[in-house]
Every structure is written in structure tokens, then in C-alpha cells.
């Protein structure tokens, strides 16, 4: 989801749900990125919208070995400037977050 569309979604949710809790988290790992989280009480109960931003994979180098018992290795080359974004929507069911389709938010 592009930045403009994400910002529009955040503004719409903030106007509809004034008790919305918005925060950002760093993800663990070398190329993990970050995530922005919106939590609110929505039409199906407690909901969470998460936008995960990670460095874009520019290319993959495949290293094959023809020796018996040795495995192939893949080396991922990540961009220093470009990011990819994914949006996940969750609802709370019995204290656990269950992923659902984004159609509930008219994304």
C-alpha cells in the first residue's frame, strides 16, 4: 500500500474511531524493517491494522554445489532506499489475533 493511501486510511480510521491507538515498532533481524500498528474497537470487536515495511529485494544470487550432500544457497540483495509495504488486518478472538481480509475496511 502506497504512503498516500495508508495515510488516507489512517485519517479515516482516526475520525471514525477516536479511541484509536497508533504506534510504530522496529522488527528484529538484519533486514527486518518496521511496522505501524492501529488498534481500535471496530464493527467486529477489537481490531488491529498492521502495515509492515521492509527493504525491497533487488535480486537473488543462487549458489549451487554439485558435490554430494551439499546444498544450494541463496543470497538476497536488499535495496538501501526502496521499501515494500504489506497491510494485515486482525480481529481479536479469545485473546488471540486472527487475520482477516481487508474488505472489512474497504481497502
JSON list of C-alpha atoms in Angstrom, two decimals:
[
{"chain": "A", "resi": 1, "resn": "UNK", "atom": "CA", "xyz": [0.00, 0.00, 0.00]},
{"chain": "A", "resi": 2, "resn": "UNK", "atom": "CA", "xyz": [1.45, 3.37, -1.02]},
{"chain": "A", "resi": 3, "resn": "UNK", "atom": "CA", "xyz": [2.10, 6.05, 1.58]},
{"chain": "A", "resi": 4, "resn": "UNK", "atom": "CA", "xyz": [-0.75, 8.31, 0.39]},
{"chain": "A", "resi": 5, "resn": "UNK", "atom": "CA", "xyz": [-3.32, 5.52, 0.58]},
{"chain": "A", "resi": 6, "resn": "UNK", "atom": "CA", "xyz": [-2.05, 4.42, 4.01]},
{"chain": "A", "resi": 7, "resn": "UNK", "atom": "CA", "xyz": [-2.24, 8.00, 5.33]},
{"chain": "A", "resi": 8, "resn": "UNK", "atom": "CA", "xyz": [-5.80, 8.33, 3.98]},
{"chain": "A", "resi": 9, "resn": "UNK", "atom": "CA", "xyz": [-6.78, 5.05, 5.68]},
{"chain": "A", "resi": 10, "resn": "UNK", "atom": "CA", "xyz": [-5.24, 6.19, 8.99]},
{"chain": "A", "resi": 11, "resn": "UNK", "atom": "CA", "xyz": [-7.06, 9.54, 8.84]},
{"chain": "A", "resi": 12, "resn": "UNK", "atom": "CA", "xyz": [-10.38, 7.85, 8.06]},
{"chain": "A", "resi": 13, "resn": "UNK", "atom": "CA", "xyz": [-9.99, 5.35, 10.90]},
{"chain": "A", "resi": 14, "resn": "UNK", "atom": "CA", "xyz": [-8.90, 8.07, 13.34]},
{"chain": "A", "resi": 15, "resn": "UNK", "atom": "CA", "xyz": [-12.00, 10.12, 12.50]},
{"chain": "A", "resi": 16, "resn": "UNK", "atom": "CA", "xyz": [-14.32, 7.08, 12.83]},
{"chain": "A", "resi": 17, "resn": "UNK", "atom": "CA", "xyz": [-12.71, 5.66, 15.98]},
{"chain": "A", "resi": 18, "resn": "UNK", "atom": "CA", "xyz": [-11.43, 8.44, 18.27]},
{"chain": "A", "resi": 19, "resn": "UNK", "atom": "CA", "xyz": [-10.09, 5.92, 20.81]},
{"chain": "A", "resi": 20, "resn": "UNK", "atom": "CA", "xyz": [-7.70, 4.51, 18.16]},
{"chain": "A", "resi": 21, "resn": "UNK", "atom": "CA", "xyz": [-4.23, 3.61, 19.45]},
{"chain": "A", "resi": 22, "resn": "UNK", "atom": "CA", "xyz": [-1.44, 4.18, 16.87]},
{"chain": "A", "resi": 23, "resn": "UNK", "atom": "CA", "xyz": [2.20, 3.17, 17.36]},
{"chain": "A", "resi": 24, "resn": "UNK", "atom": "CA", "xyz": [5.30, 2.05, 15.46]},
{"chain": "A", "resi": 25, "resn": "UNK", "atom": "CA", "xyz": [7.60, -0.92, 16.24]},
{"chain": "A", "resi": 26, "resn": "UNK", "atom": "CA", "xyz": [11.02, -1.98, 14.97]},
{"chain": "A", "resi": 27, "resn": "UNK", "atom": "CA", "xyz": [11.18, -5.59, 13.78]},
{"chain": "A", "resi": 28, "resn": "UNK", "atom": "CA", "xyz": [14.04, -7.88, 14.76]},
{"chain": "A", "resi": 29, "resn": "UNK", "atom": "CA", "xyz": [16.67, -9.10, 12.31]},
{"chain": "A", "resi": 30, "resn": "UNK", "atom": "CA", "xyz": [19.21, -7.72, 9.87]},
{"chain": "A", "resi": 31, "resn": "UNK", "atom": "CA", "xyz": [16.72, -6.64, 7.17]},
{"chain": "A", "resi": 32, "resn": "UNK", "atom": "CA", "xyz": [13.57, -6.73, 9.28]},
{"chain": "A", "resi": 33, "resn": "UNK", "atom": "CA", "xyz": [12.21, -3.19, 8.83]},
{"chain": "A", "resi": 34, "resn": "UNK", "atom": "CA", "xyz": [9.38, -1.77, 10.93]},
{"chain": "A", "resi": 35, "resn": "UNK", "atom": "CA", "xyz": [5.65, -1.95, 11.40]},
{"chain": "A", "resi": 36, "resn": "UNK", "atom": "CA", "xyz": [2.98, 0.63, 12.12]},
{"chain": "A", "resi": 37, "resn": "UNK", "atom": "CA", "xyz": [0.02, -0.60, 14.17]},
{"chain": "A", "resi": 38, "resn": "UNK", "atom": "CA", "xyz": [-3.50, 0.79, 14.57]},
{"chain": "A", "resi": 39, "resn": "UNK", "atom": "CA", "xyz": [-5.67, -0.77, 17.31]},
{"chain": "A", "resi": 40, "resn": "UNK", "atom": "CA", "xyz": [-9.31, 0.13, 17.83]},
{"chain": "A", "resi": 41, "resn": "UNK", "atom": "CA", "xyz": [-12.75, -1.20, 18.71]},
{"chain": "A", "resi": 42, "resn": "UNK", "atom": "CA", "xyz": [-14.32, -1.77, 15.27]},
{"chain": "A", "resi": 43, "resn": "UNK", "atom": "CA", "xyz": [-17.51, -3.26, 13.86]},
{"chain": "A", "resi": 44, "resn": "UNK", "atom": "CA", "xyz": [-16.43, -6.86, 14.60]},
{"chain": "A", "resi": 45, "resn": "UNK", "atom": "CA", "xyz": [-14.85, -6.16, 18.01]},
{"chain": "A", "resi": 46, "resn": "UNK", "atom": "CA", "xyz": [-11.25, -5.31, 18.87]},
{"chain": "A", "resi": 47, "resn": "UNK", "atom": "CA", "xyz": [-9.28, -4.87, 15.62]},
{"chain": "A", "resi": 48, "resn": "UNK", "atom": "CA", "xyz": [-5.67, -4.33, 14.61]},
{"chain": "A", "resi": 49, "resn": "UNK", "atom": "CA", "xyz": [-4.38, -3.00, 11.28]},
{"chain": "A", "resi": 50, "resn": "UNK", "atom": "CA", "xyz": [-0.64, -3.56, 10.75]},
{"chain": "A", "resi": 51, "resn": "UNK", "atom": "CA", "xyz": [1.48, -2.10, 7.93]},
{"chain": "A", "resi": 52, "resn": "UNK", "atom": "CA", "xyz": [4.80, -3.92, 7.64]},
{"chain": "A", "resi": 53, "resn": "UNK", "atom": "CA", "xyz": [7.60, -2.05, 5.82]},
{"chain": "A", "resi": 54, "resn": "UNK", "atom": "CA", "xyz": [10.71, -3.99, 4.77]},
{"chain": "A", "resi": 55, "resn": "UNK", "atom": "CA", "xyz": [13.61, -3.35, 2.39]},
{"chain": "A", "resi": 56, "resn": "UNK", "atom": "CA", "xyz": [12.82, -4.45, -1.16]},
{"chain": "A", "resi": 57, "resn": "UNK", "atom": "CA", "xyz": [14.67, -7.48, -2.55]},
{"chain": "A", "resi": 58, "resn": "UNK", "atom": "CA", "xyz": [16.56, -6.26, -5.63]},
{"chain": "A", "resi": 59, "resn": "UNK", "atom": "CA", "xyz": [17.97, -9.61, -6.71]},
{"chain": "A", "resi": 60, "resn": "UNK", "atom": "CA", "xyz": [18.68, -13.14, -5.58]},
{"chain": "A", "resi": 61, "resn": "UNK", "atom": "CA", "xyz": [22.01, -14.87, -6.25]},
{"chain": "A", "resi": 62, "resn": "UNK", "atom": "CA", "xyz": [21.75, -18.66, -6.43]},
{"chain": "A", "resi": 63, "resn": "UNK", "atom": "CA", "xyz": [24.87, -20.61, -5.49]},
{"chain": "A", "resi": 64, "resn": "UNK", "atom": "CA", "xyz": [24.72, -24.26, -6.47]},
{"chain": "A", "resi": 65, "resn": "UNK", "atom": "CA", "xyz": [27.08, -27.00, -5.42]},
{"chain": "A", "resi": 66, "resn": "UNK", "atom": "CA", "xyz": [27.40, -30.21, -7.40]},
{"chain": "A", "resi": 67, "resn": "UNK", "atom": "CA", "xyz": [29.03, -32.04, -4.53]},
{"chain": "A", "resi": 68, "resn": "UNK", "atom": "CA", "xyz": [27.12, -34.85, -2.93]},
{"chain": "A", "resi": 69, "resn": "UNK", "atom": "CA", "xyz": [25.48, -33.87, 0.36]},
{"chain": "A", "resi": 70, "resn": "UNK", "atom": "CA", "xyz": [26.00, -30.14, -0.17]},
{"chain": "A", "resi": 71, "resn": "UNK", "atom": "CA", "xyz": [23.01, -27.83, -0.57]},
{"chain": "A", "resi": 72, "resn": "UNK", "atom": "CA", "xyz": [22.26, -24.79, -2.70]},
{"chain": "A", "resi": 73, "resn": "UNK", "atom": "CA", "xyz": [22.42, -21.35, -1.10]},
{"chain": "A", "resi": 74, "resn": "UNK", "atom": "CA", "xyz": [20.52, -18.19, -1.96]},
{"chain": "A", "resi": 75, "resn": "UNK", "atom": "CA", "xyz": [21.88, -14.72, -1.25]},
{"chain": "A", "resi": 76, "resn": "UNK", "atom": "CA", "xyz": [19.33, -11.91, -1.19]},
{"chain": "A", "resi": 77, "resn": "UNK", "atom": "CA", "xyz": [20.41, -8.39, -2.19]},
{"chain": "A", "resi": 78, "resn": "UNK", "atom": "CA", "xyz": [18.28, -5.75, -0.45]},
{"chain": "A", "resi": 79, "resn": "UNK", "atom": "CA", "xyz": [17.73, -2.15, -1.51]},
{"chain": "A", "resi": 80, "resn": "UNK", "atom": "CA", "xyz": [19.09, 0.62, 0.71]},
{"chain": "A", "resi": 81, "resn": "UNK", "atom": "CA", "xyz": [16.39, 3.08, -0.36]},
{"chain": "A", "resi": 82, "resn": "UNK", "atom": "CA", "xyz": [13.29, 1.19, -1.59]},
{"chain": "A", "resi": 83, "resn": "UNK", "atom": "CA", "xyz": [10.76, -0.35, 0.80]},
{"chain": "A", "resi": 84, "resn": "UNK", "atom": "CA", "xyz": [7.90, -2.79, 0.30]},
{"chain": "A", "resi": 85, "resn": "UNK", "atom": "CA", "xyz": [4.72, -2.44, 2.34]},
{"chain": "A", "resi": 86, "resn": "UNK", "atom": "CA", "xyz": [2.11, -5.03, 3.31]},
{"chain": "A", "resi": 87, "resn": "UNK", "atom": "CA", "xyz": [-1.07, -4.42, 5.26]},
{"chain": "A", "resi": 88, "resn": "UNK", "atom": "CA", "xyz": [-2.62, -7.07, 7.50]},
{"chain": "A", "resi": 89, "resn": "UNK", "atom": "CA", "xyz": [-5.96, -6.79, 9.31]},
{"chain": "A", "resi": 90, "resn": "UNK", "atom": "CA", "xyz": [-6.61, -8.77, 12.50]},
{"chain": "A", "resi": 91, "resn": "UNK", "atom": "CA", "xyz": [-9.52, -9.23, 14.87]},
{"chain": "A", "resi": 92, "resn": "UNK", "atom": "CA", "xyz": [-9.26, -10.41, 18.44]},
{"chain": "A", "resi": 93, "resn": "UNK", "atom": "CA", "xyz": [-10.79, -13.84, 19.07]},
{"chain": "A", "resi": 94, "resn": "UNK", "atom": "CA", "xyz": [-10.49, -15.27, 22.60]},
{"chain": "A", "resi": 95, "resn": "UNK", "atom": "CA", "xyz": [-7.42, -13.14, 23.37]},
{"chain": "A", "resi": 96, "resn": "UNK", "atom": "CA", "xyz": [-5.60, -14.12, 20.14]},
{"chain": "A", "resi": 97, "resn": "UNK", "atom": "CA", "xyz": [-5.20, -12.06, 16.95]},
{"chain": "A", "resi": 98, "resn": "UNK", "atom": "CA", "xyz": [-6.78, -13.78, 13.94]},
{"chain": "A", "resi": 99, "resn": "UNK", "atom": "CA", "xyz": [-6.03, -12.44, 10.45]},
{"chain": "A", "resi": 100, "resn": "UNK", "atom": "CA", "xyz": [-8.96, -11.42, 8.29]},
{"chain": "A", "resi": 101, "resn": "UNK", "atom": "CA", "xyz": [-9.41, -9.92, 4.83]},
{"chain": "A", "resi": 102, "resn": "UNK", "atom": "CA", "xyz": [-9.06, -6.18, 4.31]},
{"chain": "A", "resi": 103, "resn": "UNK", "atom": "CA", "xyz": [-12.56, -5.98, 2.82]},
{"chain": "A", "resi": 104, "resn": "UNK", "atom": "CA", "xyz": [-13.92, -5.05, 6.27]},
{"chain": "A", "resi": 105, "resn": "UNK", "atom": "CA", "xyz": [-12.09, -1.73, 5.94]},
{"chain": "A", "resi": 106, "resn": "UNK", "atom": "CA", "xyz": [-12.96, -1.20, 2.24]},
{"chain": "A", "resi": 107, "resn": "UNK", "atom": "CA", "xyz": [-9.28, -1.21, 1.35]}
]
